[in-house]
PDB file of C-alpha atoms in Angstrom:
ATOM      1  CA  ALA T   1     -25.112  48.178 175.826  1.00 71.00           C
ATOM      2  CA  GLN T   2     -25.593  50.669 178.577  1.00 76.00           C
ATOM      3  CA  SER T   3     -28.615  52.915 178.816  1.00 87.00           C
ATOM      4  CA  VAL T   4     -29.795  55.614 181.180  1.00 92.00           C
ATOM      5  CA  THR T   5     -33.360  56.605 181.933  1.00 94.00           C
ATOM      6  CA  GLN T   6     -34.479  59.695 183.780  1.00 95.00           C
ATOM      7  CA  LEU T   7     -38.051  59.622 184.986  1.00 92.00           C
ATOM      8  CA  GLY T   8     -39.760  62.891 184.200  1.00 91.00           C
ATOM      9  CA  SER T   9     -38.546  65.225 181.495  1.00 92.00           C
ATOM     10  CA  HIS T  10     -39.792  68.157 183.572  1.00 96.00           C
ATOM     11  CA  VAL T  11     -40.037  68.425 187.355  1.00 97.00           C
ATOM     12  CA  SER T  12     -41.467  71.407 189.245  1.00 97.00           C
ATOM     13  CA  VAL T  13     -40.943  72.062 192.942  1.00 97.00           C
ATOM     14  CA  SER T  14     -41.617  74.973 195.225  1.00 97.00           C
ATOM     15  CA  GLU T  15     -38.761  76.957 196.672  1.00 97.00           C
ATOM     16  CA  GLY T  16     -37.669  75.259 199.908  1.00 97.00           C
ATOM     17  CA  ALA T  17     -39.132  71.882 198.951  1.00 97.00           C
ATOM     18  CA  LEU T  18     -37.259  68.644 198.460  1.00 97.00           C
ATOM     19  CA  VAL T  19     -35.736  68.046 195.053  1.00 97.00           C
ATOM     20  CA  LEU T  20     -35.709  64.458 193.787  1.00 97.00           C
ATOM     21  CA  LEU T  21     -34.517  63.670 190.266  1.00 98.00           C
ATOM     22  CA  ARG T  22     -34.525  60.032 189.289  1.00 97.00           C
ATOM     23  CA  CYS T  23     -31.908  58.127 187.338  1.00 96.00           C
ATOM     24  CA  ASN T  24     -31.808  54.441 186.518  1.00 95.00           C
ATOM     25  CA  TYR T  25     -29.217  52.690 184.426  1.00 93.00           C
ATOM     26  CA  SER T  26     -28.863  49.339 182.766  1.00 89.00           C
ATOM     27  CA  SER T  27     -25.452  47.761 182.954  1.00 78.00           C
ATOM     28  CA  SER T  28     -24.113  44.282 183.466  1.00 72.00           C
ATOM     29  CA  VAL T  29     -21.499  45.561 185.897  1.00 74.00           C
ATOM     30  CA  PRO T  30     -21.538  48.495 188.294  1.00 72.00           C
ATOM     31  CA  PRO T  31     -20.689  51.587 186.282  1.00 82.00           C
ATOM     32  CA  TYR T  32     -19.239  54.929 187.169  1.00 88.00           C
ATOM     33  CA  LEU T  33     -22.100  57.382 187.642  1.00 91.00           C
ATOM     34  CA  PHE T  34     -22.364  61.121 187.223  1.00 93.00           C
ATOM     35  CA  TRP T  35     -24.816  63.981 187.494  1.00 96.00           C
ATOM     36  CA  TYR T  36     -24.274  67.095 185.420  1.00 95.00           C
ATOM     37  CA  VAL T  37     -26.169  70.378 185.472  1.00 96.00           C
ATOM     38  CA  GLN T  38     -26.701  72.676 182.521  1.00 94.00           C
ATOM     39  CA  TYR T  39     -27.776  76.267 183.048  1.00 92.00           C
ATOM     40  CA  PRO T  40     -29.327  78.140 180.118  1.00 86.00           C
ATOM     41  CA  ASN T  41     -26.879  78.838 177.313  1.00 81.00           C
ATOM     42  CA  GLN T  42     -24.038  77.171 179.134  1.00 85.00           C
ATOM     43  CA  GLY T  43     -22.086  73.926 178.957  1.00 87.00           C
ATOM     44  CA  LEU T  44     -22.425  71.050 181.372  1.00 91.00           C
ATOM     45  CA  GLN T  45     -20.992  71.282 184.857  1.00 91.00           C
ATOM     46  CA  LEU T  46     -20.253  68.290 187.045  1.00 91.00           C
ATOM     47  CA  LEU T  47     -22.455  68.139 190.149  1.00 95.00           C
ATOM     48  CA  LEU T  48     -21.185  64.903 191.633  1.00 94.00           C
ATOM     49  CA  LYS T  49     -19.898  61.478 190.716  1.00 91.00           C
ATOM     50  CA  TYR T  50     -19.673  57.952 192.044  1.00 91.00           C
ATOM     51  CA  THR T  51     -16.609  55.912 191.121  1.00 85.00           C
ATOM     52  CA  THR T  52     -15.814  53.693 194.107  1.00 82.00           C
ATOM     53  CA  GLY T  53     -16.224  53.693 197.861  1.00 84.00           C
ATOM     54  CA  ALA T  54     -19.080  55.309 199.758  1.00 87.00           C
ATOM     55  CA  THR T  55     -22.364  54.972 197.948  1.00 89.00           C
ATOM     56  CA  LEU T  56     -23.743  58.278 199.230  1.00 95.00           C
ATOM     57  CA  VAL T  57     -22.026  61.005 197.308  1.00 95.00           C
ATOM     58  CA  LYS T  58     -22.143  64.695 198.107  1.00 95.00           C
ATOM     59  CA  GLY T  59     -21.677  67.287 195.411  1.00 94.00           C
ATOM     60  CA  ILE T  60     -21.760  71.003 194.894  1.00 93.00           C
ATOM     61  CA  ASN T  61     -24.634  73.340 195.740  1.00 93.00           C
ATOM     62  CA  GLY T  62     -26.029  71.020 198.423  1.00 95.00           C
ATOM     63  CA  PHE T  63     -26.872  68.132 196.098  1.00 97.00           C
ATOM     64  CA  GLU T  64     -26.252  64.508 196.892  1.00 97.00           C
ATOM     65  CA  ALA T  65     -26.944  61.144 195.269  1.00 97.00           C
ATOM     66  CA  GLU T  66     -26.946  57.551 196.416  1.00 95.00           C
ATOM     67  CA  PHE T  67     -25.778  54.622 194.335  1.00 93.00           C
ATOM     68  CA  LYS T  68     -28.079  51.650 194.914  1.00 93.00           C
ATOM     69  CA  LYS T  69     -26.754  48.640 193.073  1.00 90.00           C
ATOM     70  CA  SER T  70     -29.788  46.469 193.829  1.00 90.00           C
ATOM     71  CA  GLU T  71     -32.088  49.065 192.279  1.00 92.00           C
ATOM     72  CA  THR T  72     -29.638  50.146 189.536  1.00 92.00           C
ATOM     73  CA  SER T  73     -30.383  53.702 190.554  1.00 94.00           C
ATOM     74  CA  PHE T  74     -28.522  56.921 191.234  1.00 96.00           C
ATOM     75  CA  HIS T  75     -31.186  59.444 192.234  1.00 97.00           C
ATOM     76  CA  LEU T  76     -30.230  63.057 192.870  1.00 98.00           C
ATOM     77  CA  THR T  77     -31.622  64.904 195.883  1.00 97.00           C
ATOM     78  CA  LYS T  78     -31.432  68.267 197.589  1.00 97.00           C
ATOM     79  CA  PRO T  79     -33.282  68.944 200.839  1.00 97.00           C
ATOM     80  CA  SER T  80     -34.363  72.487 200.012  1.00 97.00           C
ATOM     81  CA  ALA T  81     -34.716  73.883 196.508  1.00 97.00           C
ATOM     82  CA  HIS T  82     -33.463  77.330 195.652  1.00 96.00           C
ATOM     83  CA  MET T  83     -34.488  79.447 192.711  1.00 96.00           C
ATOM     84  CA  SER T  84     -30.943  79.199 191.366  1.00 95.00           C
ATOM     85  CA  ASP T  85     -31.336  75.415 191.037  1.00 96.00           C
ATOM     86  CA  ALA T  86     -33.581  75.842 188.002  1.00 96.00           C
ATOM     87  CA  ALA T  87     -31.672  74.137 185.196  1.00 96.00           C
ATOM     88  CA  GLU T  88     -31.482  70.918 183.215  1.00 96.00           C
ATOM     89  CA  TYR T  89     -29.928  67.914 184.886  1.00 97.00           C
ATOM     90  CA  PHE T  90     -28.298  64.977 183.165  1.00 95.00           C
ATOM     91  CA  CYS T  91     -27.403  61.601 184.577  1.00 95.00           C
ATOM     92  CA  ALA T  92     -24.530  59.783 182.858  1.00 92.00           C
ATOM     93  CA  VAL T  93     -22.721  56.466 183.140  1.00 89.00           C
ATOM     94  CA  THR T  94     -19.527  54.952 181.878  1.00 84.00           C
ATOM     95  CA  LEU T  95     -17.845  51.620 182.401  1.00 77.00           C
ATOM     96  CA  ASP T  96     -14.329  52.515 181.422  1.00 72.00           C
ATOM     97  CA  ASN T  97     -11.494  54.548 182.813  1.00 62.00           C
ATOM     98  CA  TYR T  98     -11.409  57.237 180.169  1.00 61.00           C
ATOM     99  CA  GLY T  99     -15.112  57.484 179.436  1.00 58.00           C
ATOM    100  CA  GLN T 100     -15.027  56.640 175.774  1.00 65.00           C
ATOM    101  CA  ASN T 101     -18.460  55.132 176.258  1.00 73.00           C
ATOM    102  CA  PHE T 102     -20.113  57.854 178.247  1.00 82.00           C
ATOM    103  CA  VAL T 103     -23.878  57.475 177.970  1.00 87.00           C
ATOM    104  CA  PHE T 104     -26.162  60.327 178.984  1.00 90.00           C
ATOM    105  CA  GLY T 105     -29.781  60.238 179.976  1.00 92.00           C
ATOM    106  CA  PRO T 106     -32.299  62.448 178.158  1.00 92.00           C
ATOM    107  CA  GLY T 107     -32.245  65.070 180.904  1.00 94.00           C
ATOM    108  CA  THR T 108     -34.739  66.470 183.413  1.00 96.00           C
ATOM    109  CA  ARG T 109     -35.611  70.130 183.447  1.00 96.00           C
ATOM    110  CA  LEU T 110     -36.098  71.403 186.979  1.00 97.00           C
ATOM    111  CA  SER T 111     -38.323  74.401 187.598  1.00 97.00           C
ATOM    112  CA  VAL T 112     -38.421  76.073 191.015  1.00 97.00           C
ATOM    113  CA  LEU T 113     -41.578  77.980 191.822  1.00 96.00           C
ATOM    114  CA  PRO T 114     -41.612  80.928 194.235  1.00 93.00           C
TER     115      PRO T 114
ATOM    116  CA  GLU G   1      -7.907  79.094 184.244  1.00 80.00           C
ATOM    117  CA  ALA G   2      -8.566  75.489 183.248  1.00 80.00           C
ATOM    118  CA  GLN G   3     -11.043  75.460 180.414  1.00 91.00           C
ATOM    119  CA  VAL G   4     -12.322  74.029 177.165  1.00 94.00           C
ATOM    120  CA  THR G   5     -13.001  76.586 174.461  1.00 96.00           C
ATOM    121  CA  GLN G   6     -15.072  76.225 171.322  1.00 96.00           C
ATOM    122  CA  ASN G   7     -15.457  78.462 168.312  1.00 97.00           C
ATOM    123  CA  PRO G   8     -17.691  79.685 166.947  1.00 96.00           C
ATOM    124  CA  ARG G   9     -20.426  79.770 169.576  1.00 95.00           C
ATOM    125  CA  TYR G  10     -23.157  80.290 166.996  1.00 96.00           C
ATOM    126  CA  LEU G  11     -23.152  79.403 163.322  1.00 96.00           C
ATOM    127  CA  ILE G  12     -25.717  79.583 160.556  1.00 96.00           C
ATOM    128  CA  THR G  13     -24.777  77.922 157.297  1.00 96.00           C
ATOM    129  CA  VAL G  14     -26.334  76.358 154.211  1.00 96.00           C
ATOM    130  CA  THR G  15     -26.535  72.758 153.118  1.00 97.00           C
ATOM    131  CA  GLY G  16     -23.302  71.469 151.642  1.00 96.00           C
ATOM    132  CA  LYS G  17     -20.968  74.244 152.772  1.00 97.00           C
ATOM    133  CA  LYS G  18     -18.042  72.715 154.634  1.00 97.00           C
ATOM    134  CA  LEU G  19     -17.455  73.994 158.155  1.00 97.00           C
ATOM    135  CA  THR G  20     -15.145  73.382 161.079  1.00 98.00           C
ATOM    136  CA  VAL G  21     -15.843  73.877 164.767  1.00 98.00           C
ATOM    137  CA  THR G  22     -12.679  74.251 166.797  1.00 98.00           C
ATOM    138  CA  CYS G  23     -12.109  72.892 170.292  1.00 98.00           C
ATOM    139  CA  SER G  24      -9.118  73.539 172.510  1.00 98.00           C
ATOM    140  CA  GLN G  25      -8.270  72.552 176.091  1.00 96.00           C
ATOM    141  CA  ASN G  26      -5.493  73.848 178.323  1.00 95.00           C
ATOM    142  CA  MET G  27      -5.478  71.043 180.885  1.00 91.00           C
ATOM    143  CA  ASN G  28      -3.126  68.655 179.068  1.00 91.00           C
ATOM    144  CA  HIS G  29      -5.866  66.025 178.942  1.00 89.00           C
ATOM    145  CA  GLU G  30      -5.262  63.061 176.706  1.00 87.00           C
ATOM    146  CA  TYR G  31      -8.891  62.211 176.108  1.00 89.00           C
ATOM    147  CA  MET G  32     -11.317  64.463 174.199  1.00 92.00           C
ATOM    148  CA  SER G  33     -14.720  63.952 172.673  1.00 93.00           C
ATOM    149  CA  TRP G  34     -17.534  65.618 170.743  1.00 96.00           C
ATOM    150  CA  TYR G  35     -21.229  65.398 171.554  1.00 96.00           C
ATOM    151  CA  ARG G  36     -24.403  66.699 170.029  1.00 96.00           C
ATOM    152  CA  GLN G  37     -27.362  67.634 172.178  1.00 94.00           C
ATOM    153  CA  ASP G  38     -30.901  67.390 170.863  1.00 93.00           C
ATOM    154  CA  PRO G  39     -34.143  67.906 172.820  1.00 87.00           C
ATOM    155  CA  GLY G  40     -35.322  64.739 174.541  1.00 84.00           C
ATOM    156  CA  LEU G  41     -32.236  62.794 173.519  1.00 88.00           C
ATOM    157  CA  GLY G  42     -29.635  64.113 175.929  1.00 88.00           C
ATOM    158  CA  LEU G  43     -26.063  64.134 174.700  1.00 91.00           C
ATOM    159  CA  ARG G  44     -24.876  61.645 172.135  1.00 93.00           C
ATOM    160  CA  GLN G  45     -21.228  61.037 171.452  1.00 92.00           C
ATOM    161  CA  ILE G  46     -20.044  61.738 167.903  1.00 95.00           C
ATOM    162  CA  TYR G  47     -16.315  60.983 168.052  1.00 95.00           C
ATOM    163  CA  TYR G  48     -13.668  60.640 170.689  1.00 92.00           C
ATOM    164  CA  SER G  49      -9.894  60.671 170.834  1.00 92.00           C
ATOM    165  CA  MET G  50      -7.690  58.948 173.354  1.00 87.00           C
ATOM    166  CA  ASN G  51      -4.531  60.746 172.283  1.00 88.00           C
ATOM    167  CA  VAL G  52      -2.801  62.475 169.399  1.00 92.00           C
ATOM    168  CA  GLU G  53      -3.566  60.708 166.112  1.00 92.00           C
ATOM    169  CA  VAL G  54      -5.931  58.268 167.882  1.00 90.00           C
ATOM    170  CA  THR G  55      -9.622  58.805 167.152  1.00 94.00           C
ATOM    171  CA  ASP G  56     -12.677  56.561 167.089  1.00 92.00           C
ATOM    172  CA  LYS G  57     -16.378  56.714 166.341  1.00 92.00           C
ATOM    173  CA  GLY G  58     -18.972  57.304 168.987  1.00 90.00           C
ATOM    174  CA  ASP G  59     -22.681  56.614 168.697  1.00 89.00           C
ATOM    175  CA  VAL G  60     -23.573  59.071 165.909  1.00 94.00           C
ATOM    176  CA  PRO G  61     -20.499  59.618 163.679  1.00 96.00           C
ATOM    177  CA  GLU G  62     -22.214  59.788 160.269  1.00 97.00           C
ATOM    178  CA  GLY G  63     -21.575  63.072 158.483  1.00 97.00           C
ATOM    179  CA  TYR G  64     -18.741  64.159 160.768  1.00 98.00           C
ATOM    180  CA  LYS G  65     -14.956  63.991 160.761  1.00 97.00           C
ATOM    181  CA  VAL G  66     -12.396  64.827 163.411  1.00 97.00           C
ATOM    182  CA  SER G  67      -8.640  65.142 163.663  1.00 96.00           C
ATOM    183  CA  ARG G  68      -6.193  65.179 166.563  1.00 96.00           C
ATOM    184  CA  LYS G  69      -2.858  66.503 165.386  1.00 96.00           C
ATOM    185  CA  GLU G  70      -2.047  68.203 168.675  1.00 96.00           C
ATOM    186  CA  LYS G  71      -2.961  67.210 172.188  1.00 94.00           C
ATOM    187  CA  ARG G  72      -4.821  70.432 172.967  1.00 96.00           C
ATOM    188  CA  ASN G  73      -6.955  70.675 169.809  1.00 97.00           C
ATOM    189  CA  PHE G  74      -9.775  68.486 168.534  1.00 98.00           C
ATOM    190  CA  PRO G  75     -11.693  70.110 165.660  1.00 98.00           C
ATOM    191  CA  LEU G  76     -15.029  68.803 164.391  1.00 98.00           C
ATOM    192  CA  ILE G  77     -15.475  68.916 160.619  1.00 98.00           C
ATOM    193  CA  LEU G  78     -18.734  68.785 158.697  1.00 97.00           C
ATOM    194  CA  GLU G  79     -17.724  68.185 155.089  1.00 95.00           C
ATOM    195  CA  SER G  80     -21.226  68.617 153.669  1.00 97.00           C
ATOM    196  CA  PRO G  81     -23.644  69.777 156.361  1.00 97.00           C
ATOM    197  CA  SER G  82     -27.298  68.834 156.150  1.00 97.00           C
ATOM    198  CA  PRO G  83     -30.332  70.207 158.036  1.00 97.00           C
ATOM    199  CA  ASN G  84     -30.444  67.126 160.295  1.00 96.00           C
ATOM    200  CA  GLN G  85     -27.099  68.257 161.710  1.00 98.00           C
ATOM    201  CA  THR G  86     -28.723  71.345 163.166  1.00 97.00           C
ATOM    202  CA  SER G  87     -27.965  70.894 166.841  1.00 97.00           C
ATOM    203  CA  LEU G  88     -26.035  72.078 169.878  1.00 96.00           C
ATOM    204  CA  TYR G  89     -22.495  70.694 169.918  1.00 97.00           C
ATOM    205  CA  PHE G  90     -20.231  70.228 172.920  1.00 96.00           C
ATOM    206  CA  CYS G  91     -16.583  69.410 173.106  1.00 96.00           C
ATOM    207  CA  ALA G  92     -15.260  67.768 176.279  1.00 93.00           C
ATOM    208  CA  SER G  93     -11.942  66.689 177.684  1.00 91.00           C
ATOM    209  CA  THR G  94     -11.384  64.136 180.408  1.00 86.00           C
ATOM    210  CA  SER G  95      -9.058  64.176 183.351  1.00 75.00           C
ATOM    211  CA  GLY G  96      -6.943  61.214 184.446  1.00 64.00           C
ATOM    212  CA  SER G  97      -8.403  57.786 184.985  1.00 61.00           C
ATOM    213  CA  ALA G  98      -8.768  58.204 188.748  1.00 56.00           C
ATOM    214  CA  GLN G  99     -11.084  61.154 188.295  1.00 60.00           C
ATOM    215  CA  LYS G 100     -13.065  60.259 185.168  1.00 70.00           C
ATOM    216  CA  THR G 101     -14.372  63.815 185.076  1.00 78.00           C
ATOM    217  CA  GLN G 102     -15.325  65.404 181.777  1.00 84.00           C
ATOM    218  CA  TYR G 103     -14.907  69.142 181.349  1.00 89.00           C
ATOM    219  CA  PHE G 104     -17.251  70.629 178.791  1.00 91.00           C
ATOM    220  CA  GLY G 105     -16.887  73.574 176.497  1.00 93.00           C
ATOM    221  CA  PRO G 106     -19.608  76.244 176.322  1.00 92.00           C
ATOM    222  CA  GLY G 107     -21.251  74.738 173.249  1.00 94.00           C
ATOM    223  CA  THR G 108     -21.711  75.661 169.586  1.00 96.00           C
ATOM    224  CA  ARG G 109     -25.200  76.155 168.290  1.00 96.00           C
ATOM    225  CA  LEU G 110     -25.363  75.219 164.606  1.00 97.00           C
ATOM    226  CA  LEU G 111     -28.221  75.888 162.212  1.00 97.00           C
ATOM    227  CA  VAL G 112     -28.024  74.328 158.753  1.00 97.00           C
ATOM    228  CA  LEU G 113     -30.497  75.781 156.261  1.00 96.00           C
TER     229      LEU G 113
END
């Protein structure tokens, strides 16, 4: 069975600092990988995804993530945090085409300090 | 505008009183699913549907029912709600296999007293 771990349920950074949110997965085969963001009182919005091809994936709002098969990781980064980045971030994996076995991590709440 | 809608957005009910949360998508997606979100647990899949009249259990199906009579609609039914079903619920629909992207509704916050 797949599982997803996100190190740190709460991460705080200063405005302008590097954002690093960690995601590790357990899977017997390389999965499809996703990062979603959830702003307060809203649904989840796709930030970026890795399905095939280039392992460094760029998403919206300046975020990017790198799929590292050897480390079973898909960490999310942004060079310079903005106040508007404060939200909860979820890493997710699936092995199949239609995502009937989408597995989400527990989430990391990002706070951005002025 | 492409979207997934859910109703109601907020609901307070009492134990045992049947309720239905509606979900509708206008993107002609074949695949839809329901999740519940609880603090520290992320999202857990309740049920999913690969097409009309095709549904299957996710990770936490106990106490829930679904139906898929039309492609656009996927209601979640709680026949006899209990307090442990107090949660935030999300409906999602998935684009074609090449994209594997789930589009989420705005969520329904349910409180069962």
